[in-house]
Coordinates of C-alpha atoms in Angstrom, one line a residue:
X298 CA 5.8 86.1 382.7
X299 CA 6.8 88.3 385.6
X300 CA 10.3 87.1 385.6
X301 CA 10.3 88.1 381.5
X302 CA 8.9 91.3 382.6
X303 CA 11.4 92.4 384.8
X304 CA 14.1 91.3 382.3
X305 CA 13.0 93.5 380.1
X306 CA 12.8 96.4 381.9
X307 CA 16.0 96.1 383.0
X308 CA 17.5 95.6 379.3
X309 CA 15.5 98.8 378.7
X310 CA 17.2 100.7 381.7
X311 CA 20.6 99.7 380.7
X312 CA 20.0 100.9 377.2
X313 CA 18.8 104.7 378.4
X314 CA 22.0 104.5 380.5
X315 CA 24.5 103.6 377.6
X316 CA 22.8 106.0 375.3
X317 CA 23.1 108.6 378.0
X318 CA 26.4 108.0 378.5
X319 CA 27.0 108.0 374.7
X320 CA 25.9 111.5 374.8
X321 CA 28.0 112.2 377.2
X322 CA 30.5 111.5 375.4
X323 CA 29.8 112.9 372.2
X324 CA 29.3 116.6 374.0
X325 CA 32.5 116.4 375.7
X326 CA 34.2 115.1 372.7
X327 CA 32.7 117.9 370.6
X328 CA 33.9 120.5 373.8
X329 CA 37.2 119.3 374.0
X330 CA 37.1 119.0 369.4
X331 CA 36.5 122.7 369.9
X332 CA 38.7 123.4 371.9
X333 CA 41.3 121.9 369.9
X334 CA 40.5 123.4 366.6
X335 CA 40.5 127.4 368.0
X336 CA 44.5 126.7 369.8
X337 CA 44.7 124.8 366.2
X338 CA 43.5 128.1 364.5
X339 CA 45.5 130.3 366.9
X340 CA 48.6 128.8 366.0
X341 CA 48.0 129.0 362.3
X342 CA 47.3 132.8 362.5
X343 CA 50.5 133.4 364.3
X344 CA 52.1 131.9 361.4
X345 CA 50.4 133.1 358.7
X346 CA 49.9 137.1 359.4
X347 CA 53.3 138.2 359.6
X348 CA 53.8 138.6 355.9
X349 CA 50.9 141.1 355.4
X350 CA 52.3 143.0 358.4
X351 CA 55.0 143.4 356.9
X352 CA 53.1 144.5 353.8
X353 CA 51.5 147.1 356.4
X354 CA 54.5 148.9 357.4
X355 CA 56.1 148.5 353.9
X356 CA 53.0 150.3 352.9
X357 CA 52.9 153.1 356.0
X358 CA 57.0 153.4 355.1
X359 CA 56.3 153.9 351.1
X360 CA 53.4 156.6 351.7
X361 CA 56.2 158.1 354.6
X362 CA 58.1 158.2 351.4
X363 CA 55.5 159.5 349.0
X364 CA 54.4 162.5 351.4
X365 CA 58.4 163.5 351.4
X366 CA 58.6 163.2 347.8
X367 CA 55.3 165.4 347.6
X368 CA 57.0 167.9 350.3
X369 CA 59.8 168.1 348.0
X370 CA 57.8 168.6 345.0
X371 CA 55.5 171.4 346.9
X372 CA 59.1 173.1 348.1
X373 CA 60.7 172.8 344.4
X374 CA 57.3 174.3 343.2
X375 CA 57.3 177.0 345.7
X376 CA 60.7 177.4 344.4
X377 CA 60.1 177.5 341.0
X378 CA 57.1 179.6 341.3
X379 CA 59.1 182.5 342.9
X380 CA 62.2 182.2 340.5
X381 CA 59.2 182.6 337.6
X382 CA 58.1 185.5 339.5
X383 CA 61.5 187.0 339.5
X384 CA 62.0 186.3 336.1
X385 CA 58.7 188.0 335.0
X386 CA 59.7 190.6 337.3
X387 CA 62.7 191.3 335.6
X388 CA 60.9 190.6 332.5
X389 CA 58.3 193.2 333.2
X390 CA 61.0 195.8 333.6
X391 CA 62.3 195.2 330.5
X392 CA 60.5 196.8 327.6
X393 CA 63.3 195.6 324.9
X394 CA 62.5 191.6 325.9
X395 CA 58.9 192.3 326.2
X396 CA 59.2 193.7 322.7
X397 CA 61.7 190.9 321.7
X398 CA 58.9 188.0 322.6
X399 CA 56.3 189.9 320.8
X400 CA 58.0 189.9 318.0
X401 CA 59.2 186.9 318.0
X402 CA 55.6 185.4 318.6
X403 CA 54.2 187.9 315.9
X404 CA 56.7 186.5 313.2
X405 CA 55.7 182.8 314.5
X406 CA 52.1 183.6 313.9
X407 CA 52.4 185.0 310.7
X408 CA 54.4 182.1 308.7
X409 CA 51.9 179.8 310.7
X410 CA 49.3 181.1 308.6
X411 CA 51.4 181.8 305.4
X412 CA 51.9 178.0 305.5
X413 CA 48.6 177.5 306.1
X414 CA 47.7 179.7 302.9
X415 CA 49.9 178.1 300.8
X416 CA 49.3 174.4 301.7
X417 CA 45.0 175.7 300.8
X418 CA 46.8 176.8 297.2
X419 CA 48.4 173.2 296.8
X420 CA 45.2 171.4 297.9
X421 CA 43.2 173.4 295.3
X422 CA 45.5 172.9 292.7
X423 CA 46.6 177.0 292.6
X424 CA 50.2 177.5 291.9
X425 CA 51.8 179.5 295.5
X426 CA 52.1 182.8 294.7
X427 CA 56.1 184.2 295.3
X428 CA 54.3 186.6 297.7
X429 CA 54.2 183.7 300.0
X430 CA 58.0 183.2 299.8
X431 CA 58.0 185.4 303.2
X432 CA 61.3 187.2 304.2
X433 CA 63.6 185.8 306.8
X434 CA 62.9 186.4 310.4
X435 CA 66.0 188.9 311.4
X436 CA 64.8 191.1 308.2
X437 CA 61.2 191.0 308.7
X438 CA 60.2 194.5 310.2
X439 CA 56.8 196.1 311.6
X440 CA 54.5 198.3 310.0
X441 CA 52.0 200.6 310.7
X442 CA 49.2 200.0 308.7
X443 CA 48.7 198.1 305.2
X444 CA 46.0 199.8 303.2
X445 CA 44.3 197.7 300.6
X446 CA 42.2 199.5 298.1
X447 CA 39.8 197.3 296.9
X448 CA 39.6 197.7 292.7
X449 CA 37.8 195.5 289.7
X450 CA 39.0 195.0 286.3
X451 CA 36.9 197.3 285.1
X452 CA 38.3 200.2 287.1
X453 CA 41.6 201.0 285.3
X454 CA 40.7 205.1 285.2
X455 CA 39.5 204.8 289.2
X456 CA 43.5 203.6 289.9
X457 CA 44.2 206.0 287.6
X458 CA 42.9 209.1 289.6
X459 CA 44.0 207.4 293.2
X460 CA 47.8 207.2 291.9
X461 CA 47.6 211.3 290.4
X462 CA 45.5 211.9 294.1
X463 CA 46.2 210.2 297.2
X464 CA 48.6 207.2 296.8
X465 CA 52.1 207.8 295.7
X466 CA 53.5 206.6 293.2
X467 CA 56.7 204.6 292.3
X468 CA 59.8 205.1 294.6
X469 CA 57.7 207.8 296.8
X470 CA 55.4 204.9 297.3
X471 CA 58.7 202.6 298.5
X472 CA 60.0 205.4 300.7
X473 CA 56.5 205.7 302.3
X474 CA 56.9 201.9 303.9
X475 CA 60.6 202.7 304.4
X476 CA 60.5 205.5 306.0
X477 CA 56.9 205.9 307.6
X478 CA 55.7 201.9 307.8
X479 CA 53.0 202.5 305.5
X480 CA 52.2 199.9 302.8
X481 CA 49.5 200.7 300.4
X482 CA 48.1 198.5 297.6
X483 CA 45.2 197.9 295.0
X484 CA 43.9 194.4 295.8
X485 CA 42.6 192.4 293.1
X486 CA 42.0 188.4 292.4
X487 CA 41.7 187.1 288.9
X488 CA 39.1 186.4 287.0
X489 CA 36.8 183.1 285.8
X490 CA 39.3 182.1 283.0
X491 CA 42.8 182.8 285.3
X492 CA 45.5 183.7 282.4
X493 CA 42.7 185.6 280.3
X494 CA 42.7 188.9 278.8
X495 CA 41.1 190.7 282.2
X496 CA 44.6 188.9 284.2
X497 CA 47.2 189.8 281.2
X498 CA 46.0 193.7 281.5
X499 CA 46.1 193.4 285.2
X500 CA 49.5 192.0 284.6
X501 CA 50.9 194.8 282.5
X502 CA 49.0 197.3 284.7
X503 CA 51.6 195.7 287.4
X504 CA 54.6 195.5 285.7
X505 CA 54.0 199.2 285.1
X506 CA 53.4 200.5 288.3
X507 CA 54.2 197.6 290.9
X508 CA 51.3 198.4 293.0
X509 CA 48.9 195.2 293.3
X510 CA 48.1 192.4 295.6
X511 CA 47.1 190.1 294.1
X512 CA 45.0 187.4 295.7
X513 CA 43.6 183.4 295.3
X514 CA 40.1 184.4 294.4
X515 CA 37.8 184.8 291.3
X516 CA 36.5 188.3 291.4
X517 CA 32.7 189.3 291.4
X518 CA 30.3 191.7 293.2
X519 CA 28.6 188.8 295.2
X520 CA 31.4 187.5 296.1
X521 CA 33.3 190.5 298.0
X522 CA 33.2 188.7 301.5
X523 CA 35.1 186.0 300.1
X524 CA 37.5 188.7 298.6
X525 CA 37.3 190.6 302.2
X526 CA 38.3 187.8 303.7
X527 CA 41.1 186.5 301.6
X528 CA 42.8 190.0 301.5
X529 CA 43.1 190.4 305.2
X530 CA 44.4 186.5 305.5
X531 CA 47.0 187.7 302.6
X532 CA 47.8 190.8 303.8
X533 CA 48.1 189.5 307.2
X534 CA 50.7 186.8 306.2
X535 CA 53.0 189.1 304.0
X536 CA 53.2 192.0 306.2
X537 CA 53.0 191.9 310.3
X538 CA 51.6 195.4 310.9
X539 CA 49.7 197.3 314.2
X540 CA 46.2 197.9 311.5
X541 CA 45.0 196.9 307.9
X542 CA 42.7 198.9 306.2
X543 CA 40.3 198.3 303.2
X544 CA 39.3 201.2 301.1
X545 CA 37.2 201.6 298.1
X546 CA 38.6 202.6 294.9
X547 CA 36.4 205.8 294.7
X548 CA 36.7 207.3 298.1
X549 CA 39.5 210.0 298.6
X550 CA 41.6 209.5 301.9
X551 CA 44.3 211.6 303.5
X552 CA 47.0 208.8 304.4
X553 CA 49.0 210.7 306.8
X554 CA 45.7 211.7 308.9
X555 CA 44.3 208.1 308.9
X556 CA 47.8 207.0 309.9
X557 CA 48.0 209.8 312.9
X558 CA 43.9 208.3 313.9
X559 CA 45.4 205.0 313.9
X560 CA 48.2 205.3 316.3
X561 CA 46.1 206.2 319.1
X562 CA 44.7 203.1 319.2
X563 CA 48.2 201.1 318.8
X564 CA 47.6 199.8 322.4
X565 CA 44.2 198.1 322.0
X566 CA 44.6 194.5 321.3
X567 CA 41.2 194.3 319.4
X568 CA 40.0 197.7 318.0
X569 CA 37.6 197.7 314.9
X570 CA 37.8 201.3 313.4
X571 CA 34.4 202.7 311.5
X572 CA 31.2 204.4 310.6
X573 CA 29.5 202.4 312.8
X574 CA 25.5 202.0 311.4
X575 CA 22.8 200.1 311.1
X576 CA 20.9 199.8 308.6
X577 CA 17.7 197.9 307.4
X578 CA 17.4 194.2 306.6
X579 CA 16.1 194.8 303.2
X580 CA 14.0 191.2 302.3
X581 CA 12.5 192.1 299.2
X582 CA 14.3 190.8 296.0
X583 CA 15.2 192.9 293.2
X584 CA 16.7 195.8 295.6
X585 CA 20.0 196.9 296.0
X586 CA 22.0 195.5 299.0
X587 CA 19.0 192.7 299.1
X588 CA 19.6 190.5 302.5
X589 CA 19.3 186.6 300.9
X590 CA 19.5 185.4 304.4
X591 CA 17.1 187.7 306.2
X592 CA 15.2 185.7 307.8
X593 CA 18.0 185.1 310.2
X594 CA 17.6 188.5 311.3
X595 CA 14.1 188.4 312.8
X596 CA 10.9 189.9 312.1
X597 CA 11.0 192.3 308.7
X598 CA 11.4 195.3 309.3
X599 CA 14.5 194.6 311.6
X600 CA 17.9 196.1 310.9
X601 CA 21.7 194.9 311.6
X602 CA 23.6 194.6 314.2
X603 CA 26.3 197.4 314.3
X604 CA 29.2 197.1 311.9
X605 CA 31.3 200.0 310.0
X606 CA 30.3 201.1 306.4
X607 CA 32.0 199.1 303.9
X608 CA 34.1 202.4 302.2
X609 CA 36.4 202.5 304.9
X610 CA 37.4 200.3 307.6
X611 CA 40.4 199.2 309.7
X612 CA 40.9 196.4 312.0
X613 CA 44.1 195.8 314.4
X614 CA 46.2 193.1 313.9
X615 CA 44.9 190.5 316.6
X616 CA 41.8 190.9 314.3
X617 CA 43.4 190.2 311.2
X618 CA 45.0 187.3 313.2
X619 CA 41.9 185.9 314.2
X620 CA 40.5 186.0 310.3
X621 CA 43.1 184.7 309.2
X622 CA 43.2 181.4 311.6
X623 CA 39.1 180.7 311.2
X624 CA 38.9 181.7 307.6
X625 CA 37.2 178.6 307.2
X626 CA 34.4 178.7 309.4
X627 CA 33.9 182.7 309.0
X628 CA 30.5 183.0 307.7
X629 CA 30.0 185.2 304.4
X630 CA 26.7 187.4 304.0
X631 CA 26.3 188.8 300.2
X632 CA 27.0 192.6 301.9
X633 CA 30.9 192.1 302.9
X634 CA 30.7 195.1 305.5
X635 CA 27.8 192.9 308.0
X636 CA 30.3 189.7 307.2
X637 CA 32.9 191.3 308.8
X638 CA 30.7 193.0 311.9
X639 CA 29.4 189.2 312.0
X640 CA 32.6 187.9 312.2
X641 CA 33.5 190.1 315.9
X642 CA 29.9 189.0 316.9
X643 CA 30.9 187.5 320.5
X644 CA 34.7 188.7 320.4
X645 CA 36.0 191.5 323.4
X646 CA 36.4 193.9 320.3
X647 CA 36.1 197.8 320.7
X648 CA 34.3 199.1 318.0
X649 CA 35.0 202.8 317.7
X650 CA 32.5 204.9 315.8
X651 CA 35.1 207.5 313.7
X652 CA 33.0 210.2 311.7
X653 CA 35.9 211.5 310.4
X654 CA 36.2 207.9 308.2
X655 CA 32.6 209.1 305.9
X656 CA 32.6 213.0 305.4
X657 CA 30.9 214.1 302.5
X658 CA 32.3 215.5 299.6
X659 CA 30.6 219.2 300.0
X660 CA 31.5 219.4 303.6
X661 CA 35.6 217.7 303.6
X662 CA 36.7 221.2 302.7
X663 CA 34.8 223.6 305.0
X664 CA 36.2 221.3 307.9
X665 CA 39.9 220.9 306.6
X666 CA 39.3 224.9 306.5
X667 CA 38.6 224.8 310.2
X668 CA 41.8 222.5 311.3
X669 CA 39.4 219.2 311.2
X670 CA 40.9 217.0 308.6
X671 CA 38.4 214.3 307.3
X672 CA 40.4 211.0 306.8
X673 CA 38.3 210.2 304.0
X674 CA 35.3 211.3 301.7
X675 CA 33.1 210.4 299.4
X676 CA 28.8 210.6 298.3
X677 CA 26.9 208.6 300.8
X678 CA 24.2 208.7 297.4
X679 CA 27.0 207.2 295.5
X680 CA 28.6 204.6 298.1
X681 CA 31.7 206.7 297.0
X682 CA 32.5 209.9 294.7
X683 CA 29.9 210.3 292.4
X684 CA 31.9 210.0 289.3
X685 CA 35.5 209.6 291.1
X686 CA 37.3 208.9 288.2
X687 CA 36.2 212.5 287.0
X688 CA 36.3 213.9 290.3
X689 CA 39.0 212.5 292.3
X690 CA 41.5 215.2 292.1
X691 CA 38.7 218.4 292.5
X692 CA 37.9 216.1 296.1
X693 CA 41.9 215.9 296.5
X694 CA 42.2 219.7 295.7
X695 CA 39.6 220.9 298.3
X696 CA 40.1 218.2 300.9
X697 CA 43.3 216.6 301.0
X698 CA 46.0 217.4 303.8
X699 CA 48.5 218.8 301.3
X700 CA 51.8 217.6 299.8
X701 CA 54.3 217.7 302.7
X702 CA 51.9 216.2 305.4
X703 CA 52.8 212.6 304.5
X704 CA 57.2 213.8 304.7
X705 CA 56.2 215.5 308.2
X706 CA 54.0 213.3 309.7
X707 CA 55.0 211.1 312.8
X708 CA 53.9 208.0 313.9

């Protein structure tokens, strides 16, 4: 049993020493395995990264490139902004090309928004008016002013008094916008039934005397923004002047004073030319000049923002312009004098407060008397002469600036 004992234990003891030595083994096998695989991975690496070096300096050599390129671009830039700065230099001391590109950029402007006009008249179904049928560029000149007198059907004896008075007639009227740049019109649209009796008198009236504008709209009191609207977007089109003007048929105006007021302002780009007021929002129904839209206006009892009275007014041509292009989205109040002071709302517009544009009809004369020449008149209780077609030429006798002043005047 001894003998077995010892046997055993010496079975045992050379079993710990081969398992020992199998680990011995193993670790150096794994050392050496280790060993093996990182020169094994070193060697790979070398072969492997050289491409994307190459991608590296291919890389630092294209944004080389790139920032030379940029240099280039930053010179030729640096070039070309000093040869612009010459050129507007020269430009600058050149009043003949500065008035070349404006009118050249006027002219572009204008059959922009006679194309515009017409291409509205096809869509609605309207026949294009010849009026349309602008000039060419090279005989297309520049005006002054265009004065539009605003006139109804019913107001043949009120055109009547303005063509014996203020406006002339016929060939003096033509050698007016030869001579002086003035054009001046009645402005009328037609009426519910277009080719009806109201449009054939209108008709004859113009064959006659060859002094209307007529416009794309159906004529009404309530709808005078509308007409507002569409005669400066006409007139604008047909005729590229410094100012158009609106007048009422019963208001007397001395043209050649209004023109000499005008030109003062021929340097503001946005001028808006008035009797600047404001009156009261009137809410209650029923009332003359009732506000439908009052509430937009505040409490009651508030009043208008400032706008000119709607007998006379007279906007410069970048005004006109700017009708003209947002026609469409122009809000129109019932009273057509606050649609047009709505319309500048938020514009860099002067607005220049002329009393000379509303004198009364008692105290025109007293003033043309004393060397102050009222460019128009009329009865504030009336909204225009009392009676004009009665009264037109004892206003013109008193108060107007005399026969010659229109063949001497200057502009």
């Amino acid at each position: 049993m001894v003998t077995h004992t010892k046997m055993s234990m010496k079975h045992h003891h050379r079993g710990l020493e081969l398992s020992a030595s199998k680990s011995f083994v193993s670790k150096k096998l794994t050392f050496f395995l280790c060993i093996g695989f990182f020169c094994a991975g070193t060697l790979f690496s070398d072969r492997m990264w050289p491409e994307p070096e190459a991608n590296v300096v291919s890389r630092e050599a294209s944004d080389e490139r790139l920032h030379l390129v940029s240099d280039d671009c930053d010179s030729s830039k640096k070039s070309l902004k000093l040869e612009s700065k010459d050129s507007l230099g020269e430009a600058y001391k050149s009043p003949d090309a500065i008035q070349t590109l404006d009118k050249t950029i006027s002219t572009l402007e204008m059959e922009l928004v006679a194309a515009r006009a017409a291409q509205e008249s096809i869509m609605n179904g309207s026949p294009v008016s010849d009026d349309f049928k602008l000039p060419e560029t090279a005989t297309r000149r520049k005006y002054l002013m265009v004065v539009g007198v605003n006139t109804a059907f019913s107001s043949r004896k009120r055109r009547d008094s303005v063509r014996a008075t203020w406006m002339p007639p016929g060939e003096d009227r033509k050698k007016l916008e030869e001579e002086k740049g003035i054009i001046m019109r009645f402005v009328i649209g037609h009426s519910a039934t277009p080719g009806g009796i109201l449009d054939r008198a209108i008709q004859a009236e113009e064959s006659k005397h060859g002094d209307f504008l007529r416009l794309d709209h159906v004529e009404g009191y309530l709808e005078l923004s509308a007409k507002t609207k569409s005669y400066f977007t006409t007139a604008y089109a047909l005729w590229d002047a410094d100012f158009y003007v609106k007048v009422d048929d019963d208001v007397h105006v001395n043209i050649a004073t209004l023109g000499a007021e005008l030109a003062r302002y021929r340097m503001k780009p946005r001028v808006y030319i008035g009797c600047m007021k404001s009156g009261p929002v009137l809410a209650q129904k029923g009332v003359r000049y009732h506000e439908p839209e009052y509430w937009k206006f505040g409490e009651e009892g508030n009043k208008y923002f400032r706008h000119a009275t709607g007998q006379l007014y007279a906007i410069s041509r970048e005004l006109a312009s700017y009708i003209s292009i947002n026609q469409n989205v122009l809000h129109k109040y019932v009273n057509e004098d606050v649609s047009l002071g709505s319309w500048f709302l938020g514009l860099d517009v002067e607005h220049v407060d002329d009393r000379r544009l509303c004198c009364g009809t008692t105290d025109c004369e007293w003033k043309a008397q004393a060397g102050n020449m009222c460019v128009a008149s009329f009865d504030w209780s009336c909204s225009g002469i009392c009676r004009s077609a009665d009264r037109m030429k004892d206003v013109h006798r008193r108060c107007g600036e005399g026969p010659n002043a229109l063949l001497a005047a200057s502009f």
